[in-house]
JSON list of C-alpha atoms (C1' of nucleotides) in Angstrom, two decimals:
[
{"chain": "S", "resi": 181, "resn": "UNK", "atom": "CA", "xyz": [7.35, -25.67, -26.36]},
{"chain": "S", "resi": 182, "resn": "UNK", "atom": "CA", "xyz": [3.99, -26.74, -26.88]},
{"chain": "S", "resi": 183, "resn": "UNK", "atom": "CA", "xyz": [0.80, -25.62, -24.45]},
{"chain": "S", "resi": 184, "resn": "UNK", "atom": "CA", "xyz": [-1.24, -28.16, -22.94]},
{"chain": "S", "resi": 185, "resn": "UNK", "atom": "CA", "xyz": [-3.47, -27.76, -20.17]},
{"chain": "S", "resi": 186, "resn": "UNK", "atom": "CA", "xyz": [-2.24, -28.71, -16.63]},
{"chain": "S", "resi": 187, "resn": "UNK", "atom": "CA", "xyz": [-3.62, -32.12, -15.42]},
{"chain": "S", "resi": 188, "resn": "UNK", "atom": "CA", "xyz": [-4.82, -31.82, -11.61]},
{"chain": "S", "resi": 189, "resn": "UNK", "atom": "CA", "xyz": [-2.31, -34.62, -10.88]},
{"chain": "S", "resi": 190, "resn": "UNK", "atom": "CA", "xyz": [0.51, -32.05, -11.75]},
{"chain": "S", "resi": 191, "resn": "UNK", "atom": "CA", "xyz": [-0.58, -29.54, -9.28]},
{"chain": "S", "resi": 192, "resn": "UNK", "atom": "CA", "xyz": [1.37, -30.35, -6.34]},
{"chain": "S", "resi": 193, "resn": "UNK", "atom": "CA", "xyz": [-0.02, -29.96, -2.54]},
{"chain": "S", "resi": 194, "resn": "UNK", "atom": "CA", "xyz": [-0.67, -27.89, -0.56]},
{"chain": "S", "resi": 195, "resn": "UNK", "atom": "CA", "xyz": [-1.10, -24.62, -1.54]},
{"chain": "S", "resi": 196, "resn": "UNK", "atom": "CA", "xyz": [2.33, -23.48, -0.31]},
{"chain": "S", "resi": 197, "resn": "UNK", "atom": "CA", "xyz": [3.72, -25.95, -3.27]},
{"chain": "S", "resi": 198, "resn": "UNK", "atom": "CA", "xyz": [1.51, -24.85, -5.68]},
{"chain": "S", "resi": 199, "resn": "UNK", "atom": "CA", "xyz": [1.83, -21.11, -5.31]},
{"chain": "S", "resi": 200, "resn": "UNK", "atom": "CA", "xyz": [5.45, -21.86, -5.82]},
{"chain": "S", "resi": 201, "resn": "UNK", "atom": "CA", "xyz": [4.93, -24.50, -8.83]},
{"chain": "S", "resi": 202, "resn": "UNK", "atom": "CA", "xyz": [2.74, -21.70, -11.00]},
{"chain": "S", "resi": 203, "resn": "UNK", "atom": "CA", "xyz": [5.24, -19.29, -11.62]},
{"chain": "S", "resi": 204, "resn": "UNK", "atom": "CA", "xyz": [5.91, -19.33, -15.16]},
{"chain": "S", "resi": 205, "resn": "UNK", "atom": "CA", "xyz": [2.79, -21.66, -15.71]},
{"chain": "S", "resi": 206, "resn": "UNK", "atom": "CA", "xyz": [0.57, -20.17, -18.42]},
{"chain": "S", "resi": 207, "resn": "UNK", "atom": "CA", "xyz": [-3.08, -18.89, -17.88]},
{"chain": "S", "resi": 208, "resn": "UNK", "atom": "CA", "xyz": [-5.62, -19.24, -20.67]},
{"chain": "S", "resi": 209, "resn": "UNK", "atom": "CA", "xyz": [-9.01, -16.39, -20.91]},
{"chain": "S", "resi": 210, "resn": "UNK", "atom": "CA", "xyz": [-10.91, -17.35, -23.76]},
{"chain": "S", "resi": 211, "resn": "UNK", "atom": "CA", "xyz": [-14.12, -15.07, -24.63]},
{"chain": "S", "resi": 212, "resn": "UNK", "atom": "CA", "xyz": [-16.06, -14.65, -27.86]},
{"chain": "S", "resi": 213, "resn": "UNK", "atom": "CA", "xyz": [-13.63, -11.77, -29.11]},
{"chain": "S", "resi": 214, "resn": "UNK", "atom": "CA", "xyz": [-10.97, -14.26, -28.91]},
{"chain": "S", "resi": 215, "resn": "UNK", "atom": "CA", "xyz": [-7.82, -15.69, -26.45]},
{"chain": "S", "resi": 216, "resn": "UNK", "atom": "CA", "xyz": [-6.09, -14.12, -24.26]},
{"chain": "S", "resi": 217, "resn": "UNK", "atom": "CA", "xyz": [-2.70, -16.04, -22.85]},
{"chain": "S", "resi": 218, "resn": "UNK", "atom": "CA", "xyz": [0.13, -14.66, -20.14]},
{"chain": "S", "resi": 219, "resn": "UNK", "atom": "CA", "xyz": [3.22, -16.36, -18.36]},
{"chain": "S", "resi": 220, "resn": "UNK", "atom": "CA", "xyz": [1.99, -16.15, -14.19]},
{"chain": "S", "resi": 221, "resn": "UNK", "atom": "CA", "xyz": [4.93, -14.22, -12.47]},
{"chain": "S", "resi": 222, "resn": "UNK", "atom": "CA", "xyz": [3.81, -13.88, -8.96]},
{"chain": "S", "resi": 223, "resn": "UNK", "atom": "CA", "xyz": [2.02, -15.67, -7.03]},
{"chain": "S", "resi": 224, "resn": "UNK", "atom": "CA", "xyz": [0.85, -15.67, -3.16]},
{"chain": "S", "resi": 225, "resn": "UNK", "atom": "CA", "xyz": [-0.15, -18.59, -0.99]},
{"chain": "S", "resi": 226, "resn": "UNK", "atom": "CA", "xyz": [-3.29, -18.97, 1.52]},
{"chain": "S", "resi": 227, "resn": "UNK", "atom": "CA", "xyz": [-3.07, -21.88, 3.64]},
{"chain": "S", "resi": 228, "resn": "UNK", "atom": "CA", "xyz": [-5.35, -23.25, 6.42]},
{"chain": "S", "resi": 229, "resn": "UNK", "atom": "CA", "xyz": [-5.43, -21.95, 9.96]},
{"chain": "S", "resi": 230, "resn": "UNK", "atom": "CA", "xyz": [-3.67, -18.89, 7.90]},
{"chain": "S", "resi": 231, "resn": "UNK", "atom": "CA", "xyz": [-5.45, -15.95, 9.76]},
{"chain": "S", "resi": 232, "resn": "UNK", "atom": "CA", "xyz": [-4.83, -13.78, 6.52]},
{"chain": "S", "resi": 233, "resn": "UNK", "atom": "CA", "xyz": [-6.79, -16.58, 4.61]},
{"chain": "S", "resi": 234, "resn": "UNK", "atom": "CA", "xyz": [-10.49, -16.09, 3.33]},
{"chain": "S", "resi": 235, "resn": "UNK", "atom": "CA", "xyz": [-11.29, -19.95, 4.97]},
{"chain": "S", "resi": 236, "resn": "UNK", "atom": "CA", "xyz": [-9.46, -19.30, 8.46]},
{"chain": "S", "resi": 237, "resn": "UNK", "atom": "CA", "xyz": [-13.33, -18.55, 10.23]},
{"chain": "S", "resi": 238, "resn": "UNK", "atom": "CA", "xyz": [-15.02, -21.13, 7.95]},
{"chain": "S", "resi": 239, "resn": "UNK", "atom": "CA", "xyz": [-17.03, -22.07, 5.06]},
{"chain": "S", "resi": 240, "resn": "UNK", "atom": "CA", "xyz": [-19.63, -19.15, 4.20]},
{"chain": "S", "resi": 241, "resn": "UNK", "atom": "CA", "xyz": [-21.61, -18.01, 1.49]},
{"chain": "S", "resi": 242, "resn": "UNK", "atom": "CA", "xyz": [-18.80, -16.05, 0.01]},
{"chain": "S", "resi": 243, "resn": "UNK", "atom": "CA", "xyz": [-15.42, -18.38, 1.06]},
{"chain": "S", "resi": 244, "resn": "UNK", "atom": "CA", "xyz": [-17.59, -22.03, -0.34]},
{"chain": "S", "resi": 245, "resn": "UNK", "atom": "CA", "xyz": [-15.31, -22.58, -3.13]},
{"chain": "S", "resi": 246, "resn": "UNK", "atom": "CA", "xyz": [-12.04, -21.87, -1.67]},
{"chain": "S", "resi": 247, "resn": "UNK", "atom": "CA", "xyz": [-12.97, -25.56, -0.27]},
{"chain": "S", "resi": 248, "resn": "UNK", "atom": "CA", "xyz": [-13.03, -27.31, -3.92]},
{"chain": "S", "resi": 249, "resn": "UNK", "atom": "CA", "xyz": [-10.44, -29.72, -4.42]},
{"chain": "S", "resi": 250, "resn": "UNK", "atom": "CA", "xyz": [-7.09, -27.86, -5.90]},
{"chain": "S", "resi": 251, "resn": "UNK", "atom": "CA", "xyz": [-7.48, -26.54, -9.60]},
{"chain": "S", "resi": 252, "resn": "UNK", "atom": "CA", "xyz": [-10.59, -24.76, -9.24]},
{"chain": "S", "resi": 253, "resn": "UNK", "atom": "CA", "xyz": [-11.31, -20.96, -9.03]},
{"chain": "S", "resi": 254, "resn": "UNK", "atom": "CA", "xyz": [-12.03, -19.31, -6.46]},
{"chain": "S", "resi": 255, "resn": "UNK", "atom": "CA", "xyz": [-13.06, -15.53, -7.15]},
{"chain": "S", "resi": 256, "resn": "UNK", "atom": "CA", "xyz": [-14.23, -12.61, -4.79]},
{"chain": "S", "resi": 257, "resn": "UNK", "atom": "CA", "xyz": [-14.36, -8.75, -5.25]},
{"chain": "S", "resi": 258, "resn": "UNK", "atom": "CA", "xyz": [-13.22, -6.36, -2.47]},
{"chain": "S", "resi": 259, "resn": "UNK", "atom": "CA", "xyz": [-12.69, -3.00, -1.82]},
{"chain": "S", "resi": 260, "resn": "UNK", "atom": "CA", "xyz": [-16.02, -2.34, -3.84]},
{"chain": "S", "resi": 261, "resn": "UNK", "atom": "CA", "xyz": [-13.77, -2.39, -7.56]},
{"chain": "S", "resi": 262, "resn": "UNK", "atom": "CA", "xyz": [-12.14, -5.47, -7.66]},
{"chain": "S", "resi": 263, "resn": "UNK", "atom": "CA", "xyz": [-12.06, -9.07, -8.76]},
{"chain": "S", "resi": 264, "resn": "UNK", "atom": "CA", "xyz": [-9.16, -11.61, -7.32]},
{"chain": "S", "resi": 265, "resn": "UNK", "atom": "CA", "xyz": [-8.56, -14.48, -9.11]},
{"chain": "S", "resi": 266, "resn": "UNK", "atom": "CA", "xyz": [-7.46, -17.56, -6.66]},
{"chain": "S", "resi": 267, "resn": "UNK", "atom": "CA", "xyz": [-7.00, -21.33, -7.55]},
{"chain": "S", "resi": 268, "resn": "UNK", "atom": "CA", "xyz": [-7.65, -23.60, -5.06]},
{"chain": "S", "resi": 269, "resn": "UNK", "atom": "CA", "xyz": [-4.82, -25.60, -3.36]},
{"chain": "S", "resi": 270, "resn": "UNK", "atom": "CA", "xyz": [-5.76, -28.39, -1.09]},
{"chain": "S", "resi": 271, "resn": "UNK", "atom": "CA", "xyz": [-8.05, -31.59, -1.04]},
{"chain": "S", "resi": 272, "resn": "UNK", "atom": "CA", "xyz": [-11.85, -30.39, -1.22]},
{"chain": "S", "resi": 273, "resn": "UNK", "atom": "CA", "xyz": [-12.93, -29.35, 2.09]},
{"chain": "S", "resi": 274, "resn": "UNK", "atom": "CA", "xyz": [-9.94, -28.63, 3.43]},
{"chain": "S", "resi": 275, "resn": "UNK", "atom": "CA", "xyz": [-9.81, -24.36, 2.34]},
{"chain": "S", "resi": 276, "resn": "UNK", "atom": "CA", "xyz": [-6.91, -22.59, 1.04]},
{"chain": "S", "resi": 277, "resn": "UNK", "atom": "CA", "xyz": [-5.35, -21.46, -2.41]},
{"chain": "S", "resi": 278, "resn": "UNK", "atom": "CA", "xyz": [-3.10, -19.21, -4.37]},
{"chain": "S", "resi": 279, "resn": "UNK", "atom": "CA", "xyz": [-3.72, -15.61, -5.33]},
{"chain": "S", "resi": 280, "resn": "UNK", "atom": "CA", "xyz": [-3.01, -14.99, -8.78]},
{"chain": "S", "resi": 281, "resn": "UNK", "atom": "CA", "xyz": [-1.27, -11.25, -7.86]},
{"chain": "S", "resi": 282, "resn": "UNK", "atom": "CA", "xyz": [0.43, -10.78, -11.88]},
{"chain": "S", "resi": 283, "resn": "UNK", "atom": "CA", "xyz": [0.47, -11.90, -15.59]},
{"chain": "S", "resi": 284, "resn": "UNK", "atom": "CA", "xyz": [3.29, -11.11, -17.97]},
{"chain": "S", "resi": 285, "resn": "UNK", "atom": "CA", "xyz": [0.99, -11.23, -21.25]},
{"chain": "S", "resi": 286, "resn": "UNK", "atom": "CA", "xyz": [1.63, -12.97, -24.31]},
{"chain": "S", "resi": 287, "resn": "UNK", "atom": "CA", "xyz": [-1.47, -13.57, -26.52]},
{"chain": "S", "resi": 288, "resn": "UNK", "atom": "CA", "xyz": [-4.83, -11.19, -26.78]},
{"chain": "S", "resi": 289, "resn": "UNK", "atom": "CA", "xyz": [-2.80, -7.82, -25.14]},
{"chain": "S", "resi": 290, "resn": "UNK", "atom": "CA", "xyz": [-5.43, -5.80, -27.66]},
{"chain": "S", "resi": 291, "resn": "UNK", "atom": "CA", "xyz": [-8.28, -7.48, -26.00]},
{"chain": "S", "resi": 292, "resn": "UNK", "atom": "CA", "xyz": [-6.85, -6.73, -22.52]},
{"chain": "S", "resi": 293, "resn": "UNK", "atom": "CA", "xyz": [-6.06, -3.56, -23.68]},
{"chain": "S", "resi": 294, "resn": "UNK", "atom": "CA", "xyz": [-10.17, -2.77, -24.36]},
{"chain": "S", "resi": 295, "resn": "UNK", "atom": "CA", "xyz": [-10.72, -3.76, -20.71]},
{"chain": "S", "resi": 296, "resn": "UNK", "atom": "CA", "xyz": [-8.04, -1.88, -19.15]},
{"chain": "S", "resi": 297, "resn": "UNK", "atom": "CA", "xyz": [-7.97, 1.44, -21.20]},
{"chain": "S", "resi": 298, "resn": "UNK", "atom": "CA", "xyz": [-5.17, 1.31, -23.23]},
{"chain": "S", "resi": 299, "resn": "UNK", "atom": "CA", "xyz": [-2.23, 1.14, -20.49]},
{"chain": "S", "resi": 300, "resn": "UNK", "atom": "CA", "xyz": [1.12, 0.17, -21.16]},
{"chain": "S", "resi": 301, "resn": "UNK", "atom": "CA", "xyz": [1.36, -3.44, -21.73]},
{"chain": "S", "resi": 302, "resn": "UNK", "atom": "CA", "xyz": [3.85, -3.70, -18.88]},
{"chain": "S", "resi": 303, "resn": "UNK", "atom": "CA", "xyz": [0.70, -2.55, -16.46]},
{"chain": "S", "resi": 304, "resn": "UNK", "atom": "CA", "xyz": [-2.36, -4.82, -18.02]},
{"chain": "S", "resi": 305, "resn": "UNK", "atom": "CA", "xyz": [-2.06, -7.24, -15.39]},
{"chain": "S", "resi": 306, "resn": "UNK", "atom": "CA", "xyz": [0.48, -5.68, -12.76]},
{"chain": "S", "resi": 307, "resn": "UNK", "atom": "CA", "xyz": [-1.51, -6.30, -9.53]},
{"chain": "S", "resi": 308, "resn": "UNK", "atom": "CA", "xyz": [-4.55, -8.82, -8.55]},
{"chain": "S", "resi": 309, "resn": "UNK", "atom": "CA", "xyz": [-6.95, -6.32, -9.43]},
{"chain": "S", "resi": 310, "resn": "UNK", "atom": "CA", "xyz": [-5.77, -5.47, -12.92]},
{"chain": "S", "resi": 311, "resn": "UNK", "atom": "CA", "xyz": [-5.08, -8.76, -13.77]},
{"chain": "S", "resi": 312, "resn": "UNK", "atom": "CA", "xyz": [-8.92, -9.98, -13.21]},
{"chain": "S", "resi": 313, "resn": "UNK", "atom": "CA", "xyz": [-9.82, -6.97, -15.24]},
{"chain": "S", "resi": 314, "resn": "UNK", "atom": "CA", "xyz": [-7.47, -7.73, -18.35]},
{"chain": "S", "resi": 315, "resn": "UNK", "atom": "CA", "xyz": [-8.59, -10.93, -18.38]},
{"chain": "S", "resi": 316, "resn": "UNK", "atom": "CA", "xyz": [-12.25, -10.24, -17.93]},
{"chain": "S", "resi": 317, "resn": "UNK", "atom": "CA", "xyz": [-12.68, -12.36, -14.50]},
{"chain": "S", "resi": 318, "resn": "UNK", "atom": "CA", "xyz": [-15.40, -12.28, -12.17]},
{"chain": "S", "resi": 319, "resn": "UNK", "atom": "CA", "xyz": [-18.19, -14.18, -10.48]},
{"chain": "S", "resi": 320, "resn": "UNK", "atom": "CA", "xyz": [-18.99, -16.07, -13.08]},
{"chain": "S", "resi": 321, "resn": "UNK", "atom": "CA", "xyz": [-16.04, -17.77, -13.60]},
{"chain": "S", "resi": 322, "resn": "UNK", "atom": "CA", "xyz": [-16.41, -19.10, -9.70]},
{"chain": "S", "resi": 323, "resn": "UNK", "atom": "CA", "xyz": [-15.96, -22.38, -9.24]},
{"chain": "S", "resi": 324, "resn": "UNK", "atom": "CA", "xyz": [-14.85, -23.56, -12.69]},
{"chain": "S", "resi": 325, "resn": "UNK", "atom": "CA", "xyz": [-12.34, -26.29, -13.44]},
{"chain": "S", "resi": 326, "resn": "UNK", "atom": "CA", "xyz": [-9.02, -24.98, -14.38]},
{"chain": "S", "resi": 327, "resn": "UNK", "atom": "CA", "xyz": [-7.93, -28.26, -15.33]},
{"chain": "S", "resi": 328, "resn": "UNK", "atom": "CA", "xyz": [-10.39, -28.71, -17.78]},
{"chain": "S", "resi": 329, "resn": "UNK", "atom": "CA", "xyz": [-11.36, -27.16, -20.66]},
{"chain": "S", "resi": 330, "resn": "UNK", "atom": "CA", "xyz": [-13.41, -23.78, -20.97]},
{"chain": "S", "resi": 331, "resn": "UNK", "atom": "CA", "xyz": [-13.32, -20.48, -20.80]},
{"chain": "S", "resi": 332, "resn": "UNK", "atom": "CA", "xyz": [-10.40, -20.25, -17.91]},
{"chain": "S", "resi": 333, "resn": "UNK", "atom": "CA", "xyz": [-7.39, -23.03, -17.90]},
{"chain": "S", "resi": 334, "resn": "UNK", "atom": "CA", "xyz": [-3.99, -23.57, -16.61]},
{"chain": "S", "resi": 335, "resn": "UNK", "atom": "CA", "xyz": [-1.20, -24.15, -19.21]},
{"chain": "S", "resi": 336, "resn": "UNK", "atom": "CA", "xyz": [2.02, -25.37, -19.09]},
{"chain": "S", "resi": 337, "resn": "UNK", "atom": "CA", "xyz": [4.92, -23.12, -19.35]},
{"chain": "S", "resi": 338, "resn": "UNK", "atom": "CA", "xyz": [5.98, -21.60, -22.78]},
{"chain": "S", "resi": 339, "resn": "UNK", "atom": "CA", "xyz": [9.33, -20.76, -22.02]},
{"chain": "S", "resi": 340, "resn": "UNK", "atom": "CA", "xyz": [12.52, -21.56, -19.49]},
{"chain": "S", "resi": 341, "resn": "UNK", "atom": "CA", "xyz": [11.11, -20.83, -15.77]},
{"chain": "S", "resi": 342, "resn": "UNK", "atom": "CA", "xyz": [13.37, -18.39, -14.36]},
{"chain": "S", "resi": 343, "resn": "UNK", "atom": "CA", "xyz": [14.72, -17.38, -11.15]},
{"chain": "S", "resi": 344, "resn": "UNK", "atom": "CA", "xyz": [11.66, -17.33, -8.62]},
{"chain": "S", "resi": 345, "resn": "UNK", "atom": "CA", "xyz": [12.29, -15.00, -5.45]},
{"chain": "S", "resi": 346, "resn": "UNK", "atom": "CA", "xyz": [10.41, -15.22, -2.14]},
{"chain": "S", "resi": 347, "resn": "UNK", "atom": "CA", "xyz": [8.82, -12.71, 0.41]},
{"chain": "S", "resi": 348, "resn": "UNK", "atom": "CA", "xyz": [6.35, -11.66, 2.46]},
{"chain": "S", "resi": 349, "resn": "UNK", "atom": "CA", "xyz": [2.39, -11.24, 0.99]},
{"chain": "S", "resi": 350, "resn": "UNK", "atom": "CA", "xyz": [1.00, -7.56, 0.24]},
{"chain": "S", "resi": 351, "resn": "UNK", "atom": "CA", "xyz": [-1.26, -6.02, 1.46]},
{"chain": "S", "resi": 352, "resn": "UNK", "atom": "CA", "xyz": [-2.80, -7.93, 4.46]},
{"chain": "S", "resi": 353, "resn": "UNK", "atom": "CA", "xyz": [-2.94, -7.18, 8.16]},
{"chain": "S", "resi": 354, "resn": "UNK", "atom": "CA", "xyz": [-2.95, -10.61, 9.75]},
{"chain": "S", "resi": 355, "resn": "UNK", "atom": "CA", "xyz": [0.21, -13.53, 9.73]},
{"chain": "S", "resi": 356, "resn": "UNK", "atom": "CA", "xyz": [2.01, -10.49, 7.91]},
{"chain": "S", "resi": 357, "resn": "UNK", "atom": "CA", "xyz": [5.19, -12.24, 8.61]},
{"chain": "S", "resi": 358, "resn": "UNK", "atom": "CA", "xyz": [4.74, -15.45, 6.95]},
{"chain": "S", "resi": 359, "resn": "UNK", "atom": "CA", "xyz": [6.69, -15.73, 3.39]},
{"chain": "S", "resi": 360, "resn": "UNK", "atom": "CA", "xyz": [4.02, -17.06, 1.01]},
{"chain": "S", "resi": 361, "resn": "UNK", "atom": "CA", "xyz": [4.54, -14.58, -1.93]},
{"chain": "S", "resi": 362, "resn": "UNK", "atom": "CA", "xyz": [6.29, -16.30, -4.62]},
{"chain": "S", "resi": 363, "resn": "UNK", "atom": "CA", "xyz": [7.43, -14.15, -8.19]},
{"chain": "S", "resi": 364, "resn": "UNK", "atom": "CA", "xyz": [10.26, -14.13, -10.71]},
{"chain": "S", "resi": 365, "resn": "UNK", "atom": "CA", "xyz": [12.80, -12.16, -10.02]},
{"chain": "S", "resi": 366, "resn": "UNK", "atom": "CA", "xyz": [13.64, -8.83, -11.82]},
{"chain": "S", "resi": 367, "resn": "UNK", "atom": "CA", "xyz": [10.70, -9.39, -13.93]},
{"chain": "S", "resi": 368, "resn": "UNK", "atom": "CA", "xyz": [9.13, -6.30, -14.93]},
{"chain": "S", "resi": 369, "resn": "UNK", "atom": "CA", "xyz": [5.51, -7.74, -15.05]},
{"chain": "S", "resi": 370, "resn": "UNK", "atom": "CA", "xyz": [5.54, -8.22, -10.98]},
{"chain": "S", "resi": 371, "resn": "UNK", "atom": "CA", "xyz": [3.70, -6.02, -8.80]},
{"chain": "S", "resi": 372, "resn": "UNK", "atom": "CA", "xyz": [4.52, -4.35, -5.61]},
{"chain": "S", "resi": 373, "resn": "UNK", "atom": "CA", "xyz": [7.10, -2.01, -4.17]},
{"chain": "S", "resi": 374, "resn": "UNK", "atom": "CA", "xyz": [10.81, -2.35, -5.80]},
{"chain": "S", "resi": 375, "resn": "UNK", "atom": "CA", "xyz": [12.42, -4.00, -2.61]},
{"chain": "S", "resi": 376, "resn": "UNK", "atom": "CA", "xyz": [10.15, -7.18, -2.87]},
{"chain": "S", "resi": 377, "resn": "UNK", "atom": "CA", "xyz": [10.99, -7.66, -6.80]},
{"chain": "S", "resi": 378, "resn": "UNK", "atom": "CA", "xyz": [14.28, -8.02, -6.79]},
{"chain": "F", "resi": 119, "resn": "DT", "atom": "C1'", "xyz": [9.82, 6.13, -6.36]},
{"chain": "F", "resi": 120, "resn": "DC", "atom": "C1'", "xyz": [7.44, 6.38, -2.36]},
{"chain": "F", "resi": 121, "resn": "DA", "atom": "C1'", "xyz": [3.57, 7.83, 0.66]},
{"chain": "F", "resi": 122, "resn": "DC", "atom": "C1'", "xyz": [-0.95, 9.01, 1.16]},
{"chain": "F", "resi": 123, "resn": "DT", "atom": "C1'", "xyz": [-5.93, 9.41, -0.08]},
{"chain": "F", "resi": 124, "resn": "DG", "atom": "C1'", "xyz": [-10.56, 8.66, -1.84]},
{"chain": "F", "resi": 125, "resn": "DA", "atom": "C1'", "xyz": [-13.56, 5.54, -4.26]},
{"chain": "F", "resi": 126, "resn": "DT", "atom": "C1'", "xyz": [-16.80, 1.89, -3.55]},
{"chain": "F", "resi": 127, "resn": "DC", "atom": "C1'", "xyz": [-19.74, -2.09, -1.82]},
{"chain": "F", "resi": 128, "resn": "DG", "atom": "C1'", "xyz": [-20.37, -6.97, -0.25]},
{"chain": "F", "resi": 129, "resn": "DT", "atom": "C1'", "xyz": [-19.69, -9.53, 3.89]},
{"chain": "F", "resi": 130, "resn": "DC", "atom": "C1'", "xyz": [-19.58, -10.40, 8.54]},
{"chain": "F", "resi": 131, "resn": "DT", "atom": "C1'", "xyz": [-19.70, -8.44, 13.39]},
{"chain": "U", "resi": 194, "resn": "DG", "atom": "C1'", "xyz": [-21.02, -0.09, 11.06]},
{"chain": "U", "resi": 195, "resn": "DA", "atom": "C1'", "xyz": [-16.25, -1.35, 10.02]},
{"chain": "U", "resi": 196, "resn": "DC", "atom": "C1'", "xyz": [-13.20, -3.22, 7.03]},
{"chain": "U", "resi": 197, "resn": "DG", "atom": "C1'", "xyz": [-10.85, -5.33, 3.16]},
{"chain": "U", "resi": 198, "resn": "DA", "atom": "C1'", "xyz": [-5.48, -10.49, -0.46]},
{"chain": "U", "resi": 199, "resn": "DT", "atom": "C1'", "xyz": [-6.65, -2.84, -4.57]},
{"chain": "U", "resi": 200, "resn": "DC", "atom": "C1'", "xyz": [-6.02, 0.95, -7.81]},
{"chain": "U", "resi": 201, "resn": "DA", "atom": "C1'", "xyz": [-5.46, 5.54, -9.84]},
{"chain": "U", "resi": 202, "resn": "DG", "atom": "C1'", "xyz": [-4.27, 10.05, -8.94]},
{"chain": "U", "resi": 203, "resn": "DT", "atom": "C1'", "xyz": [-1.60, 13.47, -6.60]},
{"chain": "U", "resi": 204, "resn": "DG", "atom": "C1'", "xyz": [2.25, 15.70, -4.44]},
{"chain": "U", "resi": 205, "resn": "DA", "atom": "C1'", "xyz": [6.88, 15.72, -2.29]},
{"chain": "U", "resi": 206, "resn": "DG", "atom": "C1'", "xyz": [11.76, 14.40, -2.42]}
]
DNA sequence: TCACTGATCGTCT
DNA sequence: GACGATCAGTGAG
């Protein structure tokens, strides 16, 4: 199977769809040192008038590209550490996306492997947080085009998309019930507590 | 494996 | 001034 980029035509909406549709897309870092390439294997959806979702109160300084059109990146740090990588789901102005939540690497695992001191490959990008540091994310990459190319694109799948299980999102405190979070099942590159991997 | 805790800081109340 | 789409470390079962 050969890896092209994702056109924005293929991305389907809204973000519900698309959260479901990347799992066992490809995502594509490229920085000086090289490429870095993994399989996405779980996913979580943020949709409009979603209370848990960054656009629910608005547009704001911080939330203004979660309202591109779907493809682009939308990237914010919390808990004073991290970096979450989202891509953008609905028609621009609209707000909501997909959280990239894990990566189940298959090119540049040395590179990651600099950023993320050396732990097991199954851990590199286990969890939103690791996987922006693996792949060297942050503000700078807000906003681009991940149907275009550069430094950050969306790839088409590299192997046979497997089983894909459903649940309920981690770690959030509002619509806790809804079941956006989308992975592969039994995969050992998904995050989260055993019950919602299986 | 699970539960709990501290770290850490930008954003919004 | 509180809180958050997390993580690493620790300790108990």
């Amino acid at each position: 199977m050969r890896l092209r980029r994702l056109r924005r035509a293929d991305l389907p909406v809204p973000s519900a769809a698309l959260a479901r549709f990347l799992i066992g897309k490809t995502l594509v870092r490229t920085v000086s040192s090289g490429r870095m390439l993994g399989r996405i294997v779980e996913t979580e959806a943020y949709l409009p008038h979603d209370a848990a979702c960054h656009a629910f109160r608005g547009m704001t300084q911080r939330n203004r590209a979660l309202f591109m059109e779907r493809g682009h990146a939308y990237v914010y740090f919390i808990y004073g550490n991290h970096f979450m990588l989202n891509v953008c789901g609905e028609e621009a102005g609209i707000g909501g996306g997909v959280l990239l939540r894990a990566l189940e690497p298959l090119q540049g695992m040395d590179l990651m492997q600099k950023r993320r001191g050396g732990v097991p490959v199954q851990d590199l990008a286990r969890g939103p947080g690791r996987l922006a540091q693996a792949l060297e994310v942050d503000m700078r990459l807000e906003g681009m085009d991940l149907c275009a190319a550069g430094p950050l694109w969306l790839g088409t799948p590299l192997g046979p998309v497997a089983d894909i299980g459903r649940s309920v999102r981690i770690g959030i405190s509002k619509d806790v019930h809804r079941r956006l979070r989308f992975y592969v099942r039994g995969n050992a590159y998904v995050s989260g507590p055993a019950a919602l991997r299986k």
